[in-house]
Each structure stands twice: as structure tokens, then as C-alpha cells.
Short mmCIF file of N, CA and C in Angstrom, two decimals:
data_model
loop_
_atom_site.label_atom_id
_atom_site.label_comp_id
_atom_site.label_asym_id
_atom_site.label_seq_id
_atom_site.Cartn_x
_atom_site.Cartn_y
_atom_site.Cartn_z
N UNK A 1 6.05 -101.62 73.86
CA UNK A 1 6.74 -101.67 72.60
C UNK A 1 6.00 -102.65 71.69
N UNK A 2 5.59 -102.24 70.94
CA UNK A 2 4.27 -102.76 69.89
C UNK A 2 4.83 -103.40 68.76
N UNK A 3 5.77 -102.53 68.16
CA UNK A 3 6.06 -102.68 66.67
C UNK A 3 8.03 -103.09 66.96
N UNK A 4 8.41 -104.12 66.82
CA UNK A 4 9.88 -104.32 66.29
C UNK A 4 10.19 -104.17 65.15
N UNK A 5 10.90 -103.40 64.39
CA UNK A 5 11.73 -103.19 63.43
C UNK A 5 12.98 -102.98 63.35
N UNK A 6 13.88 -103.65 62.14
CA UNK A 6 15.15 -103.23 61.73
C UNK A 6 15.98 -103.17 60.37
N UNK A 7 16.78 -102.14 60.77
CA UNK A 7 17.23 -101.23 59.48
C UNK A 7 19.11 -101.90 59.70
N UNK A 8 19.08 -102.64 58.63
CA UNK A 8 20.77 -102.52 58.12
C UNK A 8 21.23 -102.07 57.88
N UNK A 9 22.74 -101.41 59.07
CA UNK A 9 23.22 -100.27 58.79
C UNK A 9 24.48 -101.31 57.34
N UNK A 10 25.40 -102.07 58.15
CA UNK A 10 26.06 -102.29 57.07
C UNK A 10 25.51 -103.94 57.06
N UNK A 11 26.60 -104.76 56.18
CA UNK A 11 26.21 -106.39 55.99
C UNK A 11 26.42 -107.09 57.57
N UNK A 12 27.18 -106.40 58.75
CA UNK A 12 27.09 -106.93 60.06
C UNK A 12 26.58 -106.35 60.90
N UNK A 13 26.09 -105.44 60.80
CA UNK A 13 25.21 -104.51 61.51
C UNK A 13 23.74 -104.24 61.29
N UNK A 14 22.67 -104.18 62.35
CA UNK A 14 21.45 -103.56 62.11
C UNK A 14 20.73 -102.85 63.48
N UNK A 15 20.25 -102.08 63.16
CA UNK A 15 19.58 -101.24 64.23
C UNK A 15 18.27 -101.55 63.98
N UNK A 16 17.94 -101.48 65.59
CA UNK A 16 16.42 -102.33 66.08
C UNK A 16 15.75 -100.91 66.78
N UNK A 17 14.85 -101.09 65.91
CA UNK A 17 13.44 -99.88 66.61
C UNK A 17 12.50 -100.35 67.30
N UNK A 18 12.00 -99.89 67.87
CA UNK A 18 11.15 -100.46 68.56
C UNK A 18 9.50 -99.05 68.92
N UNK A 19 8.56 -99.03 68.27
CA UNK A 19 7.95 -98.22 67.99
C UNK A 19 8.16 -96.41 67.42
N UNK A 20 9.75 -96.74 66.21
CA UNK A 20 10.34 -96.00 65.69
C UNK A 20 11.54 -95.09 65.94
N UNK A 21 12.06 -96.00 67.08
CA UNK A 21 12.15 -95.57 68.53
C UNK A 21 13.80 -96.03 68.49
N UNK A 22 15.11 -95.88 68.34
CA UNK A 22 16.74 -96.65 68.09
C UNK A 22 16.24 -96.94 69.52
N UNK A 23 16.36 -98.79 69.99
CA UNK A 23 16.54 -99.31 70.67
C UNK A 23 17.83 -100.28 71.09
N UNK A 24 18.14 -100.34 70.40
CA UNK A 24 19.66 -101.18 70.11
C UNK A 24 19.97 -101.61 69.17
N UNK A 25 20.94 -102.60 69.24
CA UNK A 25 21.49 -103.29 67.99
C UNK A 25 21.73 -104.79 67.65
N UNK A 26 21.84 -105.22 66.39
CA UNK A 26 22.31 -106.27 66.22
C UNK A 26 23.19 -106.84 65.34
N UNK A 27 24.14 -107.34 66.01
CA UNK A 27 25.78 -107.72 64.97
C UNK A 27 26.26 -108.83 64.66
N UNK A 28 26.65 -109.12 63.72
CA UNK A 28 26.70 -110.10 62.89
C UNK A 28 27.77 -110.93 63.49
N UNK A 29 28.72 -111.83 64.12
CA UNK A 29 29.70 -112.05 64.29
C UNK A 29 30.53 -113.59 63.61
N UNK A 30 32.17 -113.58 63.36
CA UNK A 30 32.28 -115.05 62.90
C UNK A 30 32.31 -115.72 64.23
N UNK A 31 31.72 -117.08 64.07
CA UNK A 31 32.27 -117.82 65.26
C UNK A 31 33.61 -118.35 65.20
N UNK A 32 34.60 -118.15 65.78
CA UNK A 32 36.00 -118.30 66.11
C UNK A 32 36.18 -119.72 66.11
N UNK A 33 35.10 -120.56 67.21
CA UNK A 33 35.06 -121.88 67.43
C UNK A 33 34.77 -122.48 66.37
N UNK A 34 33.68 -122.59 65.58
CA UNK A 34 33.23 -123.35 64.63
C UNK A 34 33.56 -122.62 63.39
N UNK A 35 34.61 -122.64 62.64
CA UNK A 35 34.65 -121.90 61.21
C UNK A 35 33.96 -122.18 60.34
N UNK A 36 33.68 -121.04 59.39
CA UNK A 36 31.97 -120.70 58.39
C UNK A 36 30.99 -120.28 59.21
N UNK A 37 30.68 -120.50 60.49
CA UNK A 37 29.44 -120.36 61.56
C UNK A 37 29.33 -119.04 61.84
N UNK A 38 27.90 -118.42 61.94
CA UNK A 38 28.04 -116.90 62.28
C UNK A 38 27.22 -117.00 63.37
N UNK A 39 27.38 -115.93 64.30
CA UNK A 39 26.33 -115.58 65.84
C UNK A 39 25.71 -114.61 65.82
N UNK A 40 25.49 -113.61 66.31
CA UNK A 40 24.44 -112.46 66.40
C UNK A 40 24.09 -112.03 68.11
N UNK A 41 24.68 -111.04 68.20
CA UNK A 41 24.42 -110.40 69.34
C UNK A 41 23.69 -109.04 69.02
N UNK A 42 22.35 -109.26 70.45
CA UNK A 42 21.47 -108.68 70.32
C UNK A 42 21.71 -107.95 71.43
N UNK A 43 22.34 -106.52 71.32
CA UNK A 43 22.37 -105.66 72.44
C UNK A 43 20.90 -104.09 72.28
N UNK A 44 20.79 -104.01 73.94
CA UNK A 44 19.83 -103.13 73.90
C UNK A 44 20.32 -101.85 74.53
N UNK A 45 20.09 -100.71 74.45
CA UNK A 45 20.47 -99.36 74.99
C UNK A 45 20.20 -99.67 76.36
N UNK A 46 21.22 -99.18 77.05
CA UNK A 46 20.78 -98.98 78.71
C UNK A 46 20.37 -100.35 79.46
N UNK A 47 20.78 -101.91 78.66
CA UNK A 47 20.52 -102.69 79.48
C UNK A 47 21.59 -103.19 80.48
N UNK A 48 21.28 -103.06 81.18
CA UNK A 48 22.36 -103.74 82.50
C UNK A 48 22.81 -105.24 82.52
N UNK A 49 21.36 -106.07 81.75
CA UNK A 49 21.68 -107.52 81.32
C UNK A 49 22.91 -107.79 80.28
N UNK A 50 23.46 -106.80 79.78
CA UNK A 50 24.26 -107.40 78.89
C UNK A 50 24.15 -107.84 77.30
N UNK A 51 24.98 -107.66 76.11
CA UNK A 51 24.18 -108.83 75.12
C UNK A 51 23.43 -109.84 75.69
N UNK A 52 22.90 -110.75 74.38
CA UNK A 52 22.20 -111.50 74.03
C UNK A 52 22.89 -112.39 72.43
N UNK A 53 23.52 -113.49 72.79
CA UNK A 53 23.59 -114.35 71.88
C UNK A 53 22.79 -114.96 71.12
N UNK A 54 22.69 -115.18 69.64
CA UNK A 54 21.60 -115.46 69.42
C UNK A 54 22.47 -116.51 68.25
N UNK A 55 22.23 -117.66 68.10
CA UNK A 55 23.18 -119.07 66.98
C UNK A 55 21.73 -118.64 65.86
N UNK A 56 20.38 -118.56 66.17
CA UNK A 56 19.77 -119.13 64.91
C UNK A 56 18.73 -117.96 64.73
N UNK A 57 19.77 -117.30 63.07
CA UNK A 57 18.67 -116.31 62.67
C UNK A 57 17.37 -115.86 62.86
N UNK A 58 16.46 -116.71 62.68
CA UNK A 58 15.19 -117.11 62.65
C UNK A 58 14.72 -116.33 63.83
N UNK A 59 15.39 -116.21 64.95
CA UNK A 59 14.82 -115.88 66.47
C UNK A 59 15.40 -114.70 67.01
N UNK A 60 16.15 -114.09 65.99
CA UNK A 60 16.70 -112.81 66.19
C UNK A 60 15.60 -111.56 66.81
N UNK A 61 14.37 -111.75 65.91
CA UNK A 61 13.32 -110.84 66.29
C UNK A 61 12.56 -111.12 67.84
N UNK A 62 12.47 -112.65 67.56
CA UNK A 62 11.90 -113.27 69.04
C UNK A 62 12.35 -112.68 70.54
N UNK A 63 13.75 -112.72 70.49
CA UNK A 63 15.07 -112.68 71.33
C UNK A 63 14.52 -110.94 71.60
N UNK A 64 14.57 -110.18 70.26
CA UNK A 64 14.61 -108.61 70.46
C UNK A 64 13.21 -108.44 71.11
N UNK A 65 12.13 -108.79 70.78
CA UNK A 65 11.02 -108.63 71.47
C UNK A 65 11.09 -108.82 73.27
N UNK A 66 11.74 -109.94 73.27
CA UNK A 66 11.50 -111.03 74.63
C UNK A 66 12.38 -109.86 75.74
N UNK A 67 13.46 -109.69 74.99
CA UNK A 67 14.41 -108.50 75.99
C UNK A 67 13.39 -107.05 75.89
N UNK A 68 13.07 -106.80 74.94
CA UNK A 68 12.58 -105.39 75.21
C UNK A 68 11.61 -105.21 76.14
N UNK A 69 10.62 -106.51 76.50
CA UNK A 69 9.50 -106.86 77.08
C UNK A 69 10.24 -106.46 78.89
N UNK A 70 11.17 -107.14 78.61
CA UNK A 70 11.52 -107.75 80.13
C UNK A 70 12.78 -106.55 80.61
N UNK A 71 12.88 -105.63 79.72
CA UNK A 71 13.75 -104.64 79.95
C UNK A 71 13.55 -103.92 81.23
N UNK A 72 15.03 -104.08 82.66
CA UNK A 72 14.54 -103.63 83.51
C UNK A 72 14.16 -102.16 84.10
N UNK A 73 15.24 -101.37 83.03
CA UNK A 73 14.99 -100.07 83.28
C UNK A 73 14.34 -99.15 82.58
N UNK A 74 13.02 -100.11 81.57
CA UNK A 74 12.25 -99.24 80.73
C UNK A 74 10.91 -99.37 81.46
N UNK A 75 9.88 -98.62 80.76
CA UNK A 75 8.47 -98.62 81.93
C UNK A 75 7.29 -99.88 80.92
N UNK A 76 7.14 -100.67 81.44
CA UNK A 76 6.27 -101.51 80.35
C UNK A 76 5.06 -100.75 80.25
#
């Protein structure tokens, strides 16, 4: 998986490609605990790991790369 990309479906939602490819998603969430604070879960199709929490924007792409890499039931 070469190329990460993503398309906003709405203002909490975006879909992650991955060589053009719907690989999963990522959603905007409030944090309950800390009010004003938002999170971001980075879920992938068919992973058995589960989301992926993510506190700091910035690493949203990092996070999507790092799982797609290490994805156990895709073929690297």
C-alpha cells in the first residue's frame, strides 16, 4: 500500500484509500471526558485488531499507514 488517501464523507467522517482502494475509516469523536476535546478513530476493513485511537490530528495519516502496513489479514 503505496499511496494513503482521504476523502470526507461528512464534517466527522472520512474514508481512507489506500492505493484507490476503500480501506477504512476515520471518525471524528467528542471526548466525553475532557469537554471541547475531540478523538479520532481509525478503523480498518477486516481488521481483527480493532479501532485505533488517535488524540492528535497530525498522526492520523501516520497511525493509517502504520496499521495498514502491519495489517494481519492483508498480503504485504
Amino acid at each position: 500500500m503505496d499511496t494513503v488517501t482521504f476523502k470526507r464523507i461528512t464534517p466527522h467522517e472520512s474514508r481512507i484509500y489506500a492505493d484507490g482502494e476503500h480501506v477504512g475509516d476515520v471518525y471524528r469523536q467528542a471526548d466525553i471526558l475532557t469537554p471541547g476535546r475531540v478523538f479520532y478513530v481509525v478503523h480498518l476493513v477486516e481488521d481483527p485488531r480493532g479501532p485505533q485511537r488517535v488524540h492528535d490530528r497530525s498522526r492520523i495519516r501516520e497511525v493509517a499507514r502504520r496499521r495498514l502496513a502491519s495489517h494481519p489479514l492483508w498480503p504485504q
